[in-house]
Amino acid sequence: MRFALVIFLALGLSAHEPVRARKAMVVTQDPIATDVGVGILKRGGNAYDAAVAVAFALAVTYPTAGNIGGGGFALVRSANGEANFIDFREKAPGQATRDMYLDAQGKPTRDSVVGWRASGVPGTVRGLELLHKKYGKLPWAELVKPSVKLAKNGFVLSYATARSIRGSERTTGPFPESKRIYLKGGSYYEAGETLRLPELARTLDRIAKRGPSEFYQGETAKRLAAEMAKHGGLVTEADLRNYQAVERKPLLGHYHGHEIIAAPPPSSGGIGMLQMMGMLEHLNPFPAGMGSAKLAHTLAEVMRRYYADRSQFLGDPDFVKVPVAGLLNPKYIAQRADSITDRATPSASLQHGAVPPEESPETTHLSIVDAQGNAVSLTYTLNGSYGSGVTVPGLGFLLNNEMDDFSAKPGVANMFGALGGEANAIAPGKRMLSSMTPTIVTKDGKLLLVIGAPGGTRIITGVMQAILNVIDYKLNVQDAIDAPRLHHQWMPDRLYLERGWSPDTVELLKKMGHNVETGTMGVSNVHGILVEEKWLQGAPDGRSNGKAAGY
Ligand code: DON
């Protein structure tokens, strides 16, 4: 018995230990960016300062998604318990039209995905400005400086980043400036080589010295708009000048004795997570155990039901009335859950629910907690890897292809297979619906989890499963994140299981009527921080090359 106990203690309780630190923690998808964040914290910056510096650093060292040409969301919670949501999602340009991505026959084109016409008006720099203005401590220029240095002096490419750049050829290849910057004379960089980005360094340096408005009204704005006009893109100087990041009230829900602080529309994530968690609380499949067919089936069915609602009801709240209270009404959620049987519901037979009337109005991620207990959960993106593939000549940054997150036409899927309708139709100045789901969980009013992910529509289901693994199965944050995940999004009617599910479970799910697909692609890349009594646990997703570090 004693021998067994000694072995048990020596081996630990976990499959994979998280990084632990006493005071502060930074988790990002790129080791260089994580180190920038820790450096800012050690120099007296707070979590918000670190988030700004990390986001700029990722725009250099993580070109697949780190950006100044895209947009995103930041969910913050101050040490005093106040939460806020900063929406810096891109907007459709003023010249955008509802059918702009349909050809003469009404068929969707590739223009929402590749090239100059695919970009919404970038929001990242305004979003970081708002985060800094409201909450930051260190001077703006100091937060941008590390990224200027990285771009100017260059940084050593990891195997993962070199491979990612090589894999981007289909997207960036057609655009000479992207090719010139990310290739050296026609051949790809190898891991271990140094990549320098001098044009980006100059753009970032101007943003550091002249402030965020440089991007929206300065030389950068002028050159960006001129290049857009030259290449048939829609973003104009007026679009850039008028762009504003906005604060929104985070959604607040409860799950198994925890408070969930979640992303409101135009993110579809918070409503999704709270709806799915509500159905799970009602059905309680957890005694069946992690990895069981019963749990997997129930997860798939609650996902299916939420995604049917998503495609109908969700869009930019500044343009459409999103029935938030109805979608989160406990009676409605219970009634949706009660339609789940022990067989898979064919998606074709399932529609969105009849949401009760309102009584009252109601693709990279970083998580940071500082020594005071302030927390930032920030997800931002170019949408697809390397966005539209376009690098603005002379400015050195990639542009997003976020227009593809709109519904080009009802019933036509976007690049993530998501369907949308009227609520997410294109309109000038409108924000496209997002799955980005930065989330914070508290218990009895105390910070517990700061978490989020990239991964398109798989973000919402991925982040939720990691949270369930912490709350319902008491896993450390690394194990909770690394455990195999699944995804269902109603349409296409397919239950996707990552590598790692038992073949027996897969067989049982097939027998229940699920159209199972297995694969090596991850269900999002979750990065989280768990706050314990004396320690912080940091965990980048084991599926990524991310890094957690703290002090
Ligand atoms: O906002 C969204 O839902 C998408 N543009 C997110 C894209 C994404 O996560 C890509 N990452 N793998």
XYZ file of C-alpha atoms and ligand atoms in Angstrom:
563
model
C 0.000 0.000 0.000
C 2.776 2.398 1.048
C 4.786 1.478 -2.002
C 1.770 2.170 -4.227
C 1.269 5.550 -2.583
C 4.913 6.529 -3.098
C 4.731 5.573 -6.777
C 1.473 7.480 -7.118
C 2.964 10.629 -5.604
C 6.146 10.326 -7.620
C 4.231 10.006 -10.861
C 1.782 12.741 -9.949
C -1.903 12.835 -10.656
C -1.701 14.386 -14.076
C -0.897 13.219 -17.528
C 0.746 16.547 -18.277
C 1.601 19.167 -15.689
C 0.747 22.786 -16.474
C 3.373 25.500 -16.032
C 3.056 26.880 -12.521
C 3.885 30.347 -11.254
C 3.105 32.234 -8.050
C 2.122 35.691 -9.245
C 1.485 36.166 -12.924
C 1.091 34.097 -16.058
C 1.038 34.602 -19.806
C -0.146 31.953 -22.269
C 0.015 32.513 -26.012
C 0.383 30.484 -29.144
C 3.959 31.617 -29.722
C 6.919 31.364 -27.317
C 8.505 34.673 -28.388
C 5.243 36.550 -27.805
C 4.803 34.900 -24.400
C 8.252 36.117 -23.379
C 7.378 39.657 -24.507
C 4.319 39.521 -22.240
C 6.272 38.284 -19.224
C 8.862 41.019 -19.832
C 6.181 43.722 -19.729
C 4.704 42.320 -16.509
C 8.124 42.190 -14.854
C 8.743 45.806 -15.839
C 5.664 46.867 -13.901
C 3.065 46.632 -16.635
C -0.304 45.134 -15.806
C -2.190 42.354 -17.628
C -3.683 44.880 -20.061
C -0.288 46.326 -20.954
C 1.020 42.812 -21.476
C -1.950 41.924 -23.693
C -1.297 44.943 -25.929
C 2.417 44.151 -26.223
C 1.740 40.458 -26.875
C -0.849 41.227 -29.548
C 1.656 43.469 -31.371
C 4.397 40.848 -30.976
C 2.155 38.115 -32.392
C 1.533 40.363 -35.408
C 5.235 39.848 -36.142
C 6.106 36.369 -34.915
C 2.828 34.560 -35.595
C 1.818 35.757 -39.059
C -0.854 33.123 -39.582
C -3.193 34.929 -37.193
C -1.351 37.560 -35.189
C -2.202 40.831 -36.842
C -2.741 44.510 -37.137
C -4.811 43.949 -40.279
C -7.582 41.963 -38.568
C -9.779 42.202 -35.512
C -11.008 40.451 -32.414
C -12.413 40.592 -28.913
C -10.913 41.112 -25.471
C -12.732 40.038 -22.342
C -11.236 41.608 -19.256
C -11.847 41.260 -15.553
C -10.171 43.636 -13.130
C -8.938 42.532 -9.736
C -11.971 44.345 -8.235
C -14.295 41.977 -10.097
C -15.478 44.337 -12.831
C -15.738 42.727 -16.237
C -15.792 44.407 -19.635
C -15.783 43.293 -23.259
C -13.886 45.170 -25.935
C -15.194 44.540 -29.429
C -12.683 45.336 -32.137
C -14.209 43.064 -34.723
C -13.774 44.185 -38.328
C -16.654 45.938 -40.080
C -17.918 45.635 -43.613
C -16.611 48.557 -45.692
C -19.043 51.325 -46.624
C -19.165 50.110 -50.219
C -20.056 46.521 -49.241
C -23.303 45.161 -50.597
C -25.428 42.229 -49.610
C -24.711 40.152 -52.732
C -21.146 41.251 -53.341
C -19.836 37.689 -53.230
C -22.334 36.195 -55.681
C -21.646 35.860 -59.382
C -24.134 36.647 -62.157
C -25.754 33.241 -61.643
C -26.114 33.887 -57.920
C -23.363 31.435 -57.057
C -20.849 32.330 -54.314
C -17.384 33.345 -55.529
C -14.038 32.969 -53.727
C -13.764 36.737 -53.300
C -14.816 36.607 -49.653
C -11.861 34.336 -48.929
C -8.900 35.414 -51.070
C -7.625 38.772 -52.243
C -8.281 42.445 -51.729
C -12.080 42.267 -51.662
C -12.133 39.803 -48.766
C -11.156 42.283 -46.067
C -13.300 43.984 -43.517
C -12.084 47.252 -41.990
C -9.362 46.201 -39.507
C -10.106 46.762 -35.819
C -7.046 45.463 -33.973
C -5.122 48.707 -33.450
C -8.237 50.588 -32.230
C -9.079 47.649 -29.934
C -5.622 47.629 -28.385
C -5.838 51.404 -28.043
C -9.101 51.146 -26.108
C -7.708 48.394 -23.887
C -4.653 50.523 -23.144
C -6.500 53.829 -22.684
C -8.972 52.339 -20.225
C -6.764 50.031 -18.260
C -3.080 50.296 -19.196
C -0.271 51.685 -17.011
C 2.831 51.848 -19.185
C 3.194 54.300 -22.084
C 1.769 53.111 -25.427
C 5.112 53.375 -27.248
C 6.743 51.049 -24.746
C 4.175 48.377 -25.523
C 4.634 48.584 -29.278
C 8.437 48.755 -29.079
C 9.144 45.031 -28.579
C 7.292 44.226 -31.796
C 9.199 46.938 -33.702
C 12.433 45.370 -32.499
C 11.349 41.861 -33.437
C 10.317 42.943 -36.930
C 13.420 45.075 -37.492
C 16.104 42.793 -36.089
C 14.284 39.637 -37.067
C 13.453 36.567 -35.054
C 14.495 32.953 -35.318
C 11.834 30.848 -36.957
C 10.625 27.862 -34.974
C 9.926 24.647 -36.822
C 6.188 25.296 -36.387
C 6.289 28.811 -37.837
C 8.565 27.857 -40.734
C 6.216 24.978 -41.566
C 3.192 27.246 -41.292
C 4.686 29.810 -43.686
C 5.550 27.050 -46.124
C 1.978 25.773 -45.871
C 0.556 29.209 -46.671
C 1.655 29.131 -50.297
C -1.851 28.630 -51.659
C -3.070 31.719 -49.853
C -0.111 34.073 -50.068
C 1.431 32.757 -53.310
C -0.773 34.757 -55.709
C 0.207 38.046 -54.041
C 3.700 39.263 -54.991
C 4.233 41.353 -51.860
C 3.340 38.458 -49.526
C 5.594 36.171 -51.519
C 8.452 38.628 -51.439
C 8.216 39.077 -47.695
C 7.683 35.523 -46.541
C 10.011 33.856 -49.044
C 13.664 34.619 -49.598
C 14.137 34.874 -53.300
C 11.678 32.141 -54.132
C 12.583 29.542 -51.518
C 11.067 29.169 -48.099
C 12.861 29.921 -44.874
C 13.972 26.940 -42.827
C 13.472 26.564 -39.095
C 16.398 28.197 -37.316
C 16.766 30.950 -39.907
C 16.042 34.582 -39.075
C 13.055 36.328 -40.625
C 13.234 40.126 -40.796
C 10.173 42.224 -41.654
C 11.488 45.762 -42.299
C 8.291 47.242 -43.806
C 6.237 45.951 -40.875
C 8.887 47.326 -38.505
C 8.463 50.792 -40.030
C 4.655 50.597 -39.819
C 4.816 49.485 -36.189
C 7.378 52.173 -35.421
C 5.020 54.856 -36.763
C 2.187 53.383 -34.663
C 4.487 53.439 -31.620
C 5.596 57.031 -32.142
C 2.478 58.686 -33.592
C -0.094 56.595 -31.736
C -2.942 54.313 -32.855
C -4.514 56.951 -35.096
C -1.564 56.541 -37.440
C -3.202 53.318 -38.602
C -6.606 54.951 -39.148
C -5.816 58.495 -40.238
C -2.092 58.717 -40.868
C 0.336 57.588 -43.520
C -0.611 53.947 -42.966
C -4.297 54.664 -43.598
C -3.543 56.640 -46.743
C -1.298 53.993 -48.227
C -3.639 51.167 -47.288
C -6.642 52.911 -48.873
C -4.638 53.787 -51.999
C -3.508 50.171 -52.461
C -7.062 48.967 -51.857
C -8.381 51.269 -54.581
C -5.622 50.171 -56.952
C -6.453 46.487 -56.529
C -10.251 46.604 -56.432
C -10.582 46.378 -52.653
C -13.314 48.271 -50.833
C -11.734 49.691 -47.686
C -11.425 53.485 -48.006
C -9.829 56.263 -45.978
C -13.311 57.132 -44.675
C -13.876 53.525 -43.517
C -10.615 53.622 -41.602
C -11.266 57.059 -40.131
C -14.753 56.049 -38.978
C -13.806 52.712 -37.458
C -14.351 52.501 -33.717
C -13.766 49.738 -31.196
C -16.625 49.516 -28.702
C -17.236 48.301 -25.182
C -20.052 45.835 -24.610
C -21.499 44.248 -21.522
C -20.241 40.677 -21.160
C -22.841 37.936 -20.787
C -23.071 36.430 -17.350
C -24.278 32.896 -16.718
C -23.938 30.106 -14.213
C -22.793 26.549 -14.546
C -22.458 23.964 -11.761
C -21.801 26.547 -9.077
C -19.501 28.718 -11.202
C -20.032 32.090 -12.805
C -19.303 32.164 -16.527
C -18.338 35.564 -17.956
C -18.795 35.202 -21.678
C -18.555 36.998 -25.012
C -21.743 38.806 -26.165
C -22.794 39.313 -29.821
C -21.332 39.886 -32.370
C -19.609 36.862 -30.867
C -21.829 33.827 -31.082
C -19.625 32.145 -28.490
C -21.049 33.323 -25.193
C -24.628 32.518 -26.085
C -23.464 29.178 -27.467
C -21.532 28.223 -24.403
C -24.266 29.253 -21.984
C -26.975 27.498 -24.001
C -24.972 24.298 -24.264
C -23.948 24.390 -20.614
C -27.589 24.974 -19.664
C -28.666 21.894 -21.611
C -25.843 19.850 -20.066
C -26.762 20.957 -16.560
C -30.340 19.896 -17.265
C -29.370 16.481 -18.672
C -26.295 15.760 -16.515
C -24.452 13.158 -18.625
C -21.266 13.490 -16.539
C -21.609 10.395 -14.333
C -21.100 8.372 -17.530
C -17.473 9.558 -17.459
C -14.990 11.313 -19.722
C -14.577 9.617 -23.061
C -17.839 7.700 -22.737
C -20.214 7.396 -25.677
C -23.044 8.767 -23.546
C -21.171 11.977 -22.763
C -19.969 12.346 -26.366
C -23.488 11.777 -27.688
C -24.994 14.340 -25.316
C -22.300 16.883 -26.181
C -22.916 16.356 -29.890
C -26.668 16.787 -29.458
C -26.464 19.983 -27.417
C -23.972 21.375 -29.966
C -26.303 20.457 -32.819
C -29.186 22.304 -31.173
C -27.190 25.429 -30.414
C -25.743 25.699 -33.925
C -29.238 25.478 -35.442
C -30.155 28.546 -33.349
C -26.895 30.295 -34.187
C -27.524 30.221 -37.897
C -30.957 31.763 -37.458
C -30.689 34.325 -34.721
C -27.138 35.599 -34.375
C -25.576 38.652 -35.975
C -24.271 42.133 -35.170
C -26.449 43.540 -32.350
C -25.933 47.046 -33.743
C -27.845 45.945 -36.864
C -30.192 43.131 -35.879
C -32.169 42.345 -32.784
C -30.506 39.286 -31.251
C -32.959 37.648 -28.822
C -30.312 37.128 -26.141
C -32.677 36.693 -23.204
C -34.897 34.311 -25.139
C -31.966 32.194 -26.276
C -30.732 31.990 -22.681
C -34.132 31.496 -21.099
C -33.766 28.439 -18.788
C -37.208 27.074 -19.732
C -36.378 27.344 -23.420
C -33.005 25.684 -22.861
C -34.578 22.830 -20.863
C -37.191 22.310 -23.539
C -34.511 22.170 -26.267
C -32.545 19.681 -24.132
C -35.613 17.508 -23.580
C -35.811 16.805 -27.298
C -32.530 14.847 -27.005
C -33.019 11.078 -27.041
C -30.498 8.236 -26.985
C -30.327 8.387 -30.797
C -28.673 11.031 -32.965
C -31.212 13.588 -34.214
C -30.705 13.950 -37.979
C -29.818 17.623 -38.484
C -32.181 17.829 -41.459
C -35.077 17.156 -39.105
C -33.973 19.778 -36.593
C -34.592 23.485 -36.979
C -33.856 26.437 -34.748
C -36.123 26.670 -31.719
C -39.113 28.890 -31.118
C -37.318 31.395 -28.921
C -39.617 32.940 -26.299
C -40.280 36.671 -26.630
C -37.959 39.033 -24.800
C -39.050 40.293 -21.433
C -36.166 42.705 -21.185
C -33.446 43.750 -23.566
C -30.740 42.143 -22.640
C -7.411 32.910 -34.476
C -5.148 33.421 -31.935
C -5.816 33.599 -28.329
C -3.914 34.891 -25.347
C -4.678 34.597 -21.656
C -2.932 36.782 -19.087
C -3.252 37.188 -15.315
C -1.087 39.729 -13.488
C 0.150 39.870 -9.894
C -2.817 42.043 -8.862
C -5.326 39.526 -10.235
C -6.353 41.482 -13.354
C -7.192 39.147 -16.208
C -7.325 39.462 -19.983
C -8.691 36.859 -22.361
C -8.103 38.097 -25.896
C -8.794 36.385 -29.208
C -7.989 38.098 -32.491
C -7.636 36.944 -36.023
C -7.226 37.465 -39.746
C -9.909 34.748 -40.134
C -8.255 32.142 -42.384
C -4.551 31.387 -41.965
C -2.690 34.377 -43.409
C -6.056 36.069 -43.965
C -6.771 37.175 -47.507
C -3.185 36.374 -48.503
C -2.614 40.044 -49.292
C 0.248 42.017 -47.761
C -0.153 45.727 -48.280
C 2.857 46.874 -50.335
C 5.169 49.055 -48.310
C 3.290 48.461 -45.061
C 4.287 44.868 -44.438
C 1.126 43.538 -42.831
C -1.366 40.933 -43.955
C -5.023 41.780 -44.418
C -7.936 39.795 -43.062
C -10.494 37.819 -45.057
C -13.132 38.332 -42.414
C -15.903 39.183 -44.917
C -16.255 35.408 -45.302
C -17.732 35.260 -41.792
C -20.831 36.994 -43.141
C -23.458 34.854 -44.734
C -22.883 35.491 -48.473
C -26.307 33.998 -49.137
C -28.770 32.115 -46.905
C -28.002 28.414 -46.968
C -24.479 28.869 -48.333
C -21.751 27.724 -45.963
C -18.681 29.839 -45.200
C -15.163 28.441 -44.958
C -15.991 26.858 -41.592
C -19.109 25.206 -42.998
C -21.290 27.563 -40.946
C -24.670 28.549 -42.305
C -26.226 31.899 -41.690
C -29.270 33.851 -42.650
C -30.748 37.306 -42.567
C -29.260 38.180 -39.187
C -25.740 37.795 -40.581
C -26.265 39.209 -44.081
C -23.731 41.769 -45.364
C -24.454 45.455 -44.804
C -22.117 48.469 -44.847
C -20.594 49.150 -41.432
C -21.919 45.891 -39.985
C -19.779 43.471 -38.006
C -19.720 39.873 -39.197
C -20.789 37.190 -36.732
C -17.892 35.549 -34.907
C -17.240 32.341 -33.013
C -14.416 33.867 -31.016
C -15.152 33.097 -27.392
C -12.774 34.662 -24.882
C -14.128 33.470 -21.531
C -13.513 33.983 -17.828
C -14.861 31.685 -15.101
C -15.137 32.674 -11.463
C -16.175 30.709 -8.394
C -17.773 32.532 -5.493
C -16.652 35.778 -7.090
C -13.000 34.690 -7.268
C -11.086 34.379 -10.524
C -10.775 30.720 -11.574
C -10.179 30.382 -15.314
C -9.068 32.694 -18.122
C -9.497 30.827 -21.367
C -10.166 31.009 -25.094
C -9.100 29.666 -28.473
C -8.787 30.097 -32.210
C -10.440 27.542 -34.502
C -13.438 28.980 -36.326
C -16.747 27.421 -35.365
C -14.828 24.871 -33.295
C -13.819 27.582 -30.841
C -17.087 27.530 -28.915
C -17.232 23.764 -28.535
C -13.504 23.516 -27.823
C -13.448 26.136 -25.094
C -16.567 24.681 -23.516
C -15.148 21.157 -23.350
C -11.968 22.399 -21.682
C -14.067 24.243 -19.090
C -16.220 21.157 -18.458
C -13.069 19.110 -17.899
C -11.981 21.527 -15.178
C -15.383 21.959 -13.524
C -16.909 18.515 -13.929
C -13.847 16.276 -13.967
C -11.477 18.376 -11.829
C -8.563 18.102 -14.241
C -5.612 20.452 -14.091
C -5.810 23.017 -16.861
C -3.228 21.313 -19.098
C -4.955 17.937 -18.957
C -8.337 19.629 -19.375
C -7.123 21.301 -22.543
C -5.207 18.340 -23.948
C -8.035 15.787 -23.540
C -9.557 14.674 -26.878
C -12.440 16.839 -28.049
C -15.340 16.531 -30.434
C -17.348 18.953 -32.499
C -20.792 19.117 -34.033
C -22.265 22.212 -35.653
C -25.681 21.003 -36.829
C -24.794 21.470 -40.493
C -23.032 19.636 -41.979
C -24.566 16.756 -40.030
C -21.267 15.314 -38.930
C -19.829 14.405 -35.560
C -16.120 15.123 -35.716
C -13.885 13.265 -33.256
C -10.255 14.161 -32.828
C -7.573 11.544 -32.526
C -7.609 9.979 -29.075
C -11.187 8.751 -28.764
C -11.459 5.039 -28.081
C -12.494 2.974 -31.115
C -15.165 1.369 -28.900
C -16.699 4.781 -28.204
C -16.573 5.618 -31.903
C -18.461 2.404 -32.707
C -21.125 3.102 -30.067
C -21.641 6.616 -31.447
C -22.085 5.237 -34.953
C -24.677 2.794 -33.621
C -26.573 5.712 -32.074
C -26.934 7.132 -35.569
C -24.108 9.693 -35.654
C -22.289 10.410 -38.894
C -18.878 10.093 -37.341
C -15.755 11.505 -38.886
C -12.381 11.089 -37.223
C -9.291 13.054 -38.061
C -6.033 14.564 -36.964
C -7.180 18.180 -37.126
C -7.673 19.608 -33.656
C -10.961 20.957 -32.367
C -9.524 24.450 -31.791
C -6.409 25.410 -29.830
C -7.365 26.287 -26.285
C -5.033 28.362 -24.110
C -5.878 28.849 -20.469
C -4.842 29.934 -17.014
C -6.308 28.364 -13.872
C -6.027 30.284 -10.634
C -5.466 28.151 -7.546
C -5.157 29.303 -3.951
C -1.396 29.862 -4.143
C -0.443 29.078 -7.708
C -1.360 29.947 -11.228
C -1.513 27.084 -13.702
C -0.748 28.017 -17.306
C -1.423 25.802 -20.275
C -1.012 26.301 -23.995
C -2.880 23.714 -26.010
C -0.756 20.589 -26.473
C -1.955 20.688 -30.088
C 0.010 23.914 -30.622
C 3.513 25.296 -30.300
C 2.312 27.737 -27.638
C 4.006 28.588 -24.387
C 2.968 29.402 -20.834
C 5.357 31.344 -18.638
C 5.072 33.347 -15.471
C 6.827 34.352 -12.314
O -14.518 35.087 -35.907
C -14.545 33.929 -36.268
O -15.382 33.134 -35.873
C -13.487 33.420 -37.219
N -13.065 34.513 -38.059
C -12.356 32.845 -36.429
C -11.266 32.301 -37.318
C -10.402 31.348 -36.646
O -10.523 31.063 -35.495
C -9.369 30.715 -37.478
N -8.543 29.907 -36.656
N -8.196 28.830 -36.750
